[in-house]
PDB file of C-alpha atoms in Angstrom:
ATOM      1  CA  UNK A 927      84.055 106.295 129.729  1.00 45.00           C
ATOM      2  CA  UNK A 928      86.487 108.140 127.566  1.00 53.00           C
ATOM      3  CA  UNK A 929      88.719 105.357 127.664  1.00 53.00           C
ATOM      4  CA  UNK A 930      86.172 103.157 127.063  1.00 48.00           C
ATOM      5  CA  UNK A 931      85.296 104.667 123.891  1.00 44.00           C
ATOM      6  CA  UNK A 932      88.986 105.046 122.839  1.00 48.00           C
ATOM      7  CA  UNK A 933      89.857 101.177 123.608  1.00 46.00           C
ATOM      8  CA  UNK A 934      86.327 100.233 120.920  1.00 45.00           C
ATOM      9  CA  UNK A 935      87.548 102.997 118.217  1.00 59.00           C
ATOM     10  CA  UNK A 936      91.261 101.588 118.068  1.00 69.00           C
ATOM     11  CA  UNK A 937      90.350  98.306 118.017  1.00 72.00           C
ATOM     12  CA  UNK A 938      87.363  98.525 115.479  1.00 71.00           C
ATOM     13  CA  UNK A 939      90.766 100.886 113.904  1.00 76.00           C
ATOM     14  CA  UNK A 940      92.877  97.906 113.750  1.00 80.00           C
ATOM     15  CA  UNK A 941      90.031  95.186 112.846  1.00 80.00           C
ATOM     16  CA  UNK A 942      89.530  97.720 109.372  1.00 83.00           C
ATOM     17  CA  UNK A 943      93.567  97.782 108.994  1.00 87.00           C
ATOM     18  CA  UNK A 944      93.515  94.191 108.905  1.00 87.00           C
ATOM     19  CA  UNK A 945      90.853  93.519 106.563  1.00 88.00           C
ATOM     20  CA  UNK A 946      92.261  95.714 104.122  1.00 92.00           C
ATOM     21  CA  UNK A 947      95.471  94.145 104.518  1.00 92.00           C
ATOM     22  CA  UNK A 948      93.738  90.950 103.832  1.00 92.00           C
ATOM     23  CA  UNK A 949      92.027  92.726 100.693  1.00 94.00           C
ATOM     24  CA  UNK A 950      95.172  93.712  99.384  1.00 95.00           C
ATOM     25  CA  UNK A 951      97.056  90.525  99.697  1.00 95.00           C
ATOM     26  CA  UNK A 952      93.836  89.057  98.022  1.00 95.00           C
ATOM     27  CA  UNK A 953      94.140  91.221  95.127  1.00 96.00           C
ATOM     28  CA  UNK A 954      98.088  91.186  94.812  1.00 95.00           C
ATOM     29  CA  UNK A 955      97.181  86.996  94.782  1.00 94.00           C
ATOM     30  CA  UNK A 956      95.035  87.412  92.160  1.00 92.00           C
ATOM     31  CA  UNK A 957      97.714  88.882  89.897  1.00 90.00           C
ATOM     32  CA  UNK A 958      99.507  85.427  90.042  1.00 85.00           C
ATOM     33  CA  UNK A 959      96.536  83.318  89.716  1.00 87.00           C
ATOM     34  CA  UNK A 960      94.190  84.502  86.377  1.00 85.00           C
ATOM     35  CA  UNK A 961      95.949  87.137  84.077  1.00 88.00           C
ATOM     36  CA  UNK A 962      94.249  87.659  80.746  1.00 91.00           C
ATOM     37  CA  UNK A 963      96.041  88.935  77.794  1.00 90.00           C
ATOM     38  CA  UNK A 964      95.147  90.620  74.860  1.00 92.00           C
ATOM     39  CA  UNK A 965      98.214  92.185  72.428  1.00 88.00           C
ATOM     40  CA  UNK A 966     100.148  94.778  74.958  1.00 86.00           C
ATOM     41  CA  UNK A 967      97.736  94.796  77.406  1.00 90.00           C
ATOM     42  CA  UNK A 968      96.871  92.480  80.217  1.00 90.00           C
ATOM     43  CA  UNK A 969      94.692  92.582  83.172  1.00 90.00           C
ATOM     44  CA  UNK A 970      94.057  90.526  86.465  1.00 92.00           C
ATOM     45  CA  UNK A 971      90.639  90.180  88.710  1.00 94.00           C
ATOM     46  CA  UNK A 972      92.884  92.650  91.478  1.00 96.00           C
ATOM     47  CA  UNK A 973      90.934  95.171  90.763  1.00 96.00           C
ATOM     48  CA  UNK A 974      87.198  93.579  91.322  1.00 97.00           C
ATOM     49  CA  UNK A 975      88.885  92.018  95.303  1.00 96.00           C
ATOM     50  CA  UNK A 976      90.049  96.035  95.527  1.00 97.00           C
ATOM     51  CA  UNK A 977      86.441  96.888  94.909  1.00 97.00           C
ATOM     52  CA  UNK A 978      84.423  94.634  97.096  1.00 95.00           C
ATOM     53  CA  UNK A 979      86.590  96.244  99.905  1.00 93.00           C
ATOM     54  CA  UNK A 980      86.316  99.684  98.888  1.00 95.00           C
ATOM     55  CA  UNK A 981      82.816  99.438  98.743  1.00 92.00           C
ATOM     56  CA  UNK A 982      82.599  97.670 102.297  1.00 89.00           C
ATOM     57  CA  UNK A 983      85.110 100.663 103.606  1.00 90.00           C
ATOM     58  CA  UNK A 984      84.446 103.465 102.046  1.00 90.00           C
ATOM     59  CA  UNK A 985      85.853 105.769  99.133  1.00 93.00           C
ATOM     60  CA  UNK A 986      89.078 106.419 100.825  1.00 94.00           C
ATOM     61  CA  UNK A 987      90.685 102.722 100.548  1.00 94.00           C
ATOM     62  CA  UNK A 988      89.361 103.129  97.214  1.00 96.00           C
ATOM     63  CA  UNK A 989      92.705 104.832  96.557  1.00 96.00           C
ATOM     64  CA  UNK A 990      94.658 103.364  99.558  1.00 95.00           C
ATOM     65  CA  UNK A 991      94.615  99.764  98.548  1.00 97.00           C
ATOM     66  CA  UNK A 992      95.234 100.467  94.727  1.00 97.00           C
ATOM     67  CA  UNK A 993      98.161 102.298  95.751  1.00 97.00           C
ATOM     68  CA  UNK A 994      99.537  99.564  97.785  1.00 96.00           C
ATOM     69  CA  UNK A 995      99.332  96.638  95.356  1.00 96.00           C
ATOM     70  CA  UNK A 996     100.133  98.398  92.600  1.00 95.00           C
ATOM     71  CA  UNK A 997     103.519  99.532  94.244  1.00 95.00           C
ATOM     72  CA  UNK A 998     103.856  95.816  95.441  1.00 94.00           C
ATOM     73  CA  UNK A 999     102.910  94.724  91.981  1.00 93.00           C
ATOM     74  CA  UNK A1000     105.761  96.996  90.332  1.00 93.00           C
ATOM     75  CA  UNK A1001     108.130  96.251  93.152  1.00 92.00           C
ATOM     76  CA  UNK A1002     107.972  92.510  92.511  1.00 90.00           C
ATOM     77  CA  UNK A1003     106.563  91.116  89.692  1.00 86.00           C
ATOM     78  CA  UNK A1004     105.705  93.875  86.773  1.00 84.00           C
ATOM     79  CA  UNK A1005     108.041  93.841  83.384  1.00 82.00           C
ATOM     80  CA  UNK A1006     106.365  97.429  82.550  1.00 83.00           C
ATOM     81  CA  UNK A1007     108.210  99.214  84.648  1.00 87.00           C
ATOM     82  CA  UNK A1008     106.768 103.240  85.670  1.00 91.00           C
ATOM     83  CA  UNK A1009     104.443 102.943  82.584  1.00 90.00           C
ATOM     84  CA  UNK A1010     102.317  99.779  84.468  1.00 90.00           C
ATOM     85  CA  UNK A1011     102.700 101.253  87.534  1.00 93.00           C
ATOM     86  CA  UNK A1012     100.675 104.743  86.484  1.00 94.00           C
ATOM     87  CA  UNK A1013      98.631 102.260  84.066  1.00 95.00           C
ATOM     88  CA  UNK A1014      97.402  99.664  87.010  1.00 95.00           C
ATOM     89  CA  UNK A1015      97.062 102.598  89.307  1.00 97.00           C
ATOM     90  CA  UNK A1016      94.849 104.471  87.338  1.00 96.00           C
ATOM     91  CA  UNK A1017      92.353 101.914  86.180  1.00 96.00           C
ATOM     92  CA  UNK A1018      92.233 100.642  89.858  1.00 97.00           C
ATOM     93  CA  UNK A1019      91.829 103.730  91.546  1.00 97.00           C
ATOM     94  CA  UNK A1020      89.041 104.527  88.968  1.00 97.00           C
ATOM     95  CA  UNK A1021      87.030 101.720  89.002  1.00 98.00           C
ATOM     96  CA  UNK A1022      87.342 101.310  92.907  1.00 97.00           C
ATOM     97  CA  UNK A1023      86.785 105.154  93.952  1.00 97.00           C
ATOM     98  CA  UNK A1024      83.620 105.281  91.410  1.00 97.00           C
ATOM     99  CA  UNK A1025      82.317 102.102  92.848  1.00 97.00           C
ATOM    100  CA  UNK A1026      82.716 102.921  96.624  1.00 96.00           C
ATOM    101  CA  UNK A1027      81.606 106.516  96.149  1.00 96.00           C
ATOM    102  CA  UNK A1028      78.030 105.461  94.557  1.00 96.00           C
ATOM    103  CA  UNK A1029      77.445 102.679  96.745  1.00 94.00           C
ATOM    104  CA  UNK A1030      77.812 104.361 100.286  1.00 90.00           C
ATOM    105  CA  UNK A1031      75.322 106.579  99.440  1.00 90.00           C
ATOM    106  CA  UNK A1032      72.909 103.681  98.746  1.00 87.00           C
ATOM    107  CA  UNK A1033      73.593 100.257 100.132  1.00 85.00           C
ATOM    108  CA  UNK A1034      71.453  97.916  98.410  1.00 84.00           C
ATOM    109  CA  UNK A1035      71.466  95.588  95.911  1.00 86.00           C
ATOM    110  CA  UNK A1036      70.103  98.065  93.194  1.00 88.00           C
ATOM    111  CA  UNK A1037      73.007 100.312  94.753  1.00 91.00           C
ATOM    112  CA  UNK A1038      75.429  97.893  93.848  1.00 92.00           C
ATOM    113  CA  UNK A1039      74.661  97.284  90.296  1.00 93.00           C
ATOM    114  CA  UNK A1040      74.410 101.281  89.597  1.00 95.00           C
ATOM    115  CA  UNK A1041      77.377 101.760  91.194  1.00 97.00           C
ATOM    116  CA  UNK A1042      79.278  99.180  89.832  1.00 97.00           C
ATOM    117  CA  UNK A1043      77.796  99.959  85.786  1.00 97.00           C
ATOM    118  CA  UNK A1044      79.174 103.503  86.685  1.00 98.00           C
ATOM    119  CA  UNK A1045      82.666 102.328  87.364  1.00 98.00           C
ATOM    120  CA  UNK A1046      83.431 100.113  84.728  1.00 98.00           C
ATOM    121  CA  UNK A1047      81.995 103.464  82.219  1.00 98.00           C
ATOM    122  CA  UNK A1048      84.141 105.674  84.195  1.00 98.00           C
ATOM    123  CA  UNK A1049      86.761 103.216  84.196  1.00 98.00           C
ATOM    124  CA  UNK A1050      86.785 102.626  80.478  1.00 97.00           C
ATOM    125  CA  UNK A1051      87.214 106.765  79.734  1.00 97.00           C
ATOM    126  CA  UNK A1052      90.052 107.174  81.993  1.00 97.00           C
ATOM    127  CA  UNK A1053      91.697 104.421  80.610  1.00 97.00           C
ATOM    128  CA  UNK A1054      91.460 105.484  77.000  1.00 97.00           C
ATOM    129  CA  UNK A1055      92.272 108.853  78.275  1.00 96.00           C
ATOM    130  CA  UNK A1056      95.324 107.770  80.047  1.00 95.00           C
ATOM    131  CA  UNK A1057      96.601 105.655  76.716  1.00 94.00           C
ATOM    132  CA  UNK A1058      96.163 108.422  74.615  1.00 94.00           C
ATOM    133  CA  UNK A1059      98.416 110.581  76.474  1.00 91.00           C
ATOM    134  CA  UNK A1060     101.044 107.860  78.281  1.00 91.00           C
ATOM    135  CA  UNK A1061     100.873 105.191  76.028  1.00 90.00           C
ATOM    136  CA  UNK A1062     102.751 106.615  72.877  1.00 92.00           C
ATOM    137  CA  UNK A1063     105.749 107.417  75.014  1.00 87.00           C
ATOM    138  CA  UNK A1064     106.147 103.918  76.516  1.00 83.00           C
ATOM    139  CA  UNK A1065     105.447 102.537  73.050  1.00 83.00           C
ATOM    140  CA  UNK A1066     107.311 105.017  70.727  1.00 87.00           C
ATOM    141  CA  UNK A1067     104.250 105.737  68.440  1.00 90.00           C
ATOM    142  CA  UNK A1068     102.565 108.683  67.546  1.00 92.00           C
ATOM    143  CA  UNK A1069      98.976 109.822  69.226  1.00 92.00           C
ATOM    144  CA  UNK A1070      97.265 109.026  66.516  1.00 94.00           C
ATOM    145  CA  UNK A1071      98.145 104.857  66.002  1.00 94.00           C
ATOM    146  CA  UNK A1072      97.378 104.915  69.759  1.00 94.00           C
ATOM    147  CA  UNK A1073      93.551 106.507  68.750  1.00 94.00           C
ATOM    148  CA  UNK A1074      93.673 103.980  65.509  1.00 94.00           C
ATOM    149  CA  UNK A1075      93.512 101.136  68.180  1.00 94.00           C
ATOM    150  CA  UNK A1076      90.417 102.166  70.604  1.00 95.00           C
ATOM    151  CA  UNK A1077      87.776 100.933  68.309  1.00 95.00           C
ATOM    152  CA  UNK A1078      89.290  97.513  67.784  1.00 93.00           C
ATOM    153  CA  UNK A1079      91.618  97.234  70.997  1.00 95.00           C
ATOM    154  CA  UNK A1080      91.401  99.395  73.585  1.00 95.00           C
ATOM    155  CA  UNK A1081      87.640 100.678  74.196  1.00 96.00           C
ATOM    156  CA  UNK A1082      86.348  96.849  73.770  1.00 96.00           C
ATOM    157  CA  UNK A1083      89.416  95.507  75.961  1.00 96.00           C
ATOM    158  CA  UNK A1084      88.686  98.175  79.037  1.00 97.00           C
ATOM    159  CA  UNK A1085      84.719  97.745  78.633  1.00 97.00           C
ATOM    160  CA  UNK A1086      85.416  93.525  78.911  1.00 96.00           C
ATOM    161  CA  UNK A1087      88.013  93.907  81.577  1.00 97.00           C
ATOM    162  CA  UNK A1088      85.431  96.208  83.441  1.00 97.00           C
ATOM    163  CA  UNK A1089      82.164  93.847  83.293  1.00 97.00           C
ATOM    164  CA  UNK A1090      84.682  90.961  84.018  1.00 97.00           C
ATOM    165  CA  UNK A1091      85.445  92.754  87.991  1.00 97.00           C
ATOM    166  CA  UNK A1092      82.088  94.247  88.206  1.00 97.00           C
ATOM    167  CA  UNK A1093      80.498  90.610  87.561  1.00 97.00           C
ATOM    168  CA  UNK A1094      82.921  89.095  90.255  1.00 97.00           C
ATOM    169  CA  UNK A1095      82.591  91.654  92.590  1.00 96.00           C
ATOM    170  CA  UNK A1096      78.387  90.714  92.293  1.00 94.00           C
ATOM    171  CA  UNK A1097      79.133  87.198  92.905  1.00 94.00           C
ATOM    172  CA  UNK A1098      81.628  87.636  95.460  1.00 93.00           C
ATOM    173  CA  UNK A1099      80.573  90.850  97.419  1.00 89.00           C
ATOM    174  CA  UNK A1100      78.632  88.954  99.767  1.00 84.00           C
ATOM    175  CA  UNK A1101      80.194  85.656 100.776  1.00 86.00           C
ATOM    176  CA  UNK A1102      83.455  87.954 101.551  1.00 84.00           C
ATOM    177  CA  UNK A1103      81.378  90.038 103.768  1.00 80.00           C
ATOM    178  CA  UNK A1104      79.983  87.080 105.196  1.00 80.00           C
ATOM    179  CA  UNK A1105      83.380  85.426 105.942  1.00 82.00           C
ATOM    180  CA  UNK A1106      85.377  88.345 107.439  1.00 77.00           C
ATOM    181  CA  UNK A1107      82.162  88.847 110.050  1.00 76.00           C
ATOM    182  CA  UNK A1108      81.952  84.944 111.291  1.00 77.00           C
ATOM    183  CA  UNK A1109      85.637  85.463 111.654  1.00 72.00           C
ATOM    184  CA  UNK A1110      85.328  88.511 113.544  1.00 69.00           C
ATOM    185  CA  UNK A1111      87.312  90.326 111.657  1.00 68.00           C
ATOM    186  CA  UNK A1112      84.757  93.060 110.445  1.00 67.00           C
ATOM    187  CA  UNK A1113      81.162  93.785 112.647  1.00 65.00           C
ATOM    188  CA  UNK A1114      78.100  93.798 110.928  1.00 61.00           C
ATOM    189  CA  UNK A1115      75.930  96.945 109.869  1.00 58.00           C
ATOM    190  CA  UNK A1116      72.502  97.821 108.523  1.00 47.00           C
ATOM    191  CA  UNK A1117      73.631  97.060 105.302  1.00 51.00           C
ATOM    192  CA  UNK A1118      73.283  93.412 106.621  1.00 52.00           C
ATOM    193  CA  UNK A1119      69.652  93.847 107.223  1.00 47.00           C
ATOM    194  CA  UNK A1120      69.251  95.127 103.993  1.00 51.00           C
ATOM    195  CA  UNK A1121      70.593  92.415 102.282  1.00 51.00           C
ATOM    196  CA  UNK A1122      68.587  89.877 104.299  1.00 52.00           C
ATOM    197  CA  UNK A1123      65.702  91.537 103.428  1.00 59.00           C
ATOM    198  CA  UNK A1124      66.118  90.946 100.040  1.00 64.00           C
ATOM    199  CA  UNK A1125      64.294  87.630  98.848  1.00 71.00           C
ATOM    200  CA  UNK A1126      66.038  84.756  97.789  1.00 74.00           C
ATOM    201  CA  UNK A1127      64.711  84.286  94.314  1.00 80.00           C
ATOM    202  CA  UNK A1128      66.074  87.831  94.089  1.00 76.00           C
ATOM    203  CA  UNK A1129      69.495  86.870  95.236  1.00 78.00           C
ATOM    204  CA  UNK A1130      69.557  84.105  93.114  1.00 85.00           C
ATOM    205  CA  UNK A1131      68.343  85.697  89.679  1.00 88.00           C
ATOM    206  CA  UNK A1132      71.312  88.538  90.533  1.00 87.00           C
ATOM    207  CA  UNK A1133      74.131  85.602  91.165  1.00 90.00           C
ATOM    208  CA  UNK A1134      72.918  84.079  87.599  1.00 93.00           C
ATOM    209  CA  UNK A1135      72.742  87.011  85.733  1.00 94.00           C
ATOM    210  CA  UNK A1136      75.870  87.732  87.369  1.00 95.00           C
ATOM    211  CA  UNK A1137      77.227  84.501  85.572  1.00 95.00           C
ATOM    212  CA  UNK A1138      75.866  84.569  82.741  1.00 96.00           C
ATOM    213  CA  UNK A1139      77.151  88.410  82.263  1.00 96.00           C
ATOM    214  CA  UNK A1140      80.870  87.379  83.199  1.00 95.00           C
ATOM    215  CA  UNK A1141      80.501  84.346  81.049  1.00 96.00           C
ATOM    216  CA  UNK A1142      79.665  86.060  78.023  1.00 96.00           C
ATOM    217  CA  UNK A1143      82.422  88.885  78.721  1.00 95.00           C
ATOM    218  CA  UNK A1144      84.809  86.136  78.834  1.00 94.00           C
ATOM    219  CA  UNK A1145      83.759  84.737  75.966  1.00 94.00           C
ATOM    220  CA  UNK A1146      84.072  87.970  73.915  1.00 94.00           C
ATOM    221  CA  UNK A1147      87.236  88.465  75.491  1.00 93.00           C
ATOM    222  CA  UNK A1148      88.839  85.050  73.962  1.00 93.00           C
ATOM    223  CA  UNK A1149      87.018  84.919  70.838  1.00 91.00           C
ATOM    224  CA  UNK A1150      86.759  88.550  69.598  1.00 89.00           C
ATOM    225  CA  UNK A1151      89.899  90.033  71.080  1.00 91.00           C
ATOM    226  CA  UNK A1152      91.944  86.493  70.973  1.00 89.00           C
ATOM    227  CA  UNK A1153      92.850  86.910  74.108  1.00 88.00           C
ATOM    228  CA  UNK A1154      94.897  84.266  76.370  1.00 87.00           C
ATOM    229  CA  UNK A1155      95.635  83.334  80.079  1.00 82.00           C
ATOM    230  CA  UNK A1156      99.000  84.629  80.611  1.00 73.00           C
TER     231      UNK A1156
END
């Protein structure tokens, strides 16, 4: 029996390693595909793939996968050297870990929206925390021109680029779910039956409001912070 229960824990072991693989090479993908950028700063939809598995997983790979793409991402294709590195780590790792943590305490759709309004809040004050203090040195400008920019730059830019993931990861959190279980990949859990549960005018009014939220994030993105795809 022991043996039996050792042969179902390192496979379910090695199904989890290879969805976050897949999550990771996702999110590293998603680097190359959208980038949106606004003055010095740019960011990607990484972060929102990151979170959708990191909420599905647990708090743990909330830190694991943001470590690994963000190494990848430096290794390969970043021009900000150690200073994007810290930079992407940080605002991954916050939104992600905040996310995951809220959610696997409460698995539902109501869950989900908390958790995710609570991440992209969270996200937003390490960010501004983490330019005030590493930003001046990769820049060469005093503290205070870095606090000169949060009303106009930086708190509106991390507050967009947050709703931006936390809108995706609405829309997409459940038809990634759905795809790694058909494939076997990932077994299903009572979050499933939670979900189900939940009627479908519900599940459509979230997926619109979903839109409609990312839509009008994007559009403040473009036409109040002139941003452009990069």
């Amino acid at each position: 029996m022991n043996n039996k229960y050792k042969s179902i824990s390192s496979t379910d072991h090695i199904r989890k390693l290879c969805a976050v693989s897949i999550f990771c090479a996702l999110a590293y993908i998603c680097v190359f595909l959208i980038r949106f950028k606004v003055s010095f700063l740019t960011f990607d939809l990484k972060d929102a793939i990151m979170a959708i598995g990191s909420m599905y997983f647990g708090p743990i790979y909330a830190v694991v996968m943001p470590v690994a793409v963000s190494l990848l991402e430096f290794l390969t294709i970043s021009d900000t050297g150690p200073y994007g590195l810290i930079m992407n780590f940080l605002s991954s790792a916050a939104f992600c870990v905040v996310a995951s943590s809220i959610y696997k305490f409460r698995k539902t759709i109501s869950g989900a929206v908390i958790s995710l309004i609570t991440a992209v809040v969270a996200m937003t004050g390490v960010m501004l925390a983490a330019n005030l203090f590493i930003t001046p040195y990769y820049m060469h400008v005093t503290i205070e021109t870095v606090r000169g920019l949060i009303p106009g730059l930086l708190l509106p830019f991390n507050l967009i680029k947050g709703i931006v993931n936390a809108s995706v990861v609405m829309l997409l959190y459940k038809p990634f779910s759905t795809a790694l279980k058909a494939s076997g990949i990932i077994r299903k859990s009572s979050e499933d039956i939670q979900i189900k549960k939940m009627p479908v005018i519900s599940q459509i009014v979230v997926a619109v409001v979903s839109v409609c939220v990312l839509a009008a994030a994007l559009v403040s993105l473009f036409f109040f912070l002139d941003a452009s795809i990069a």
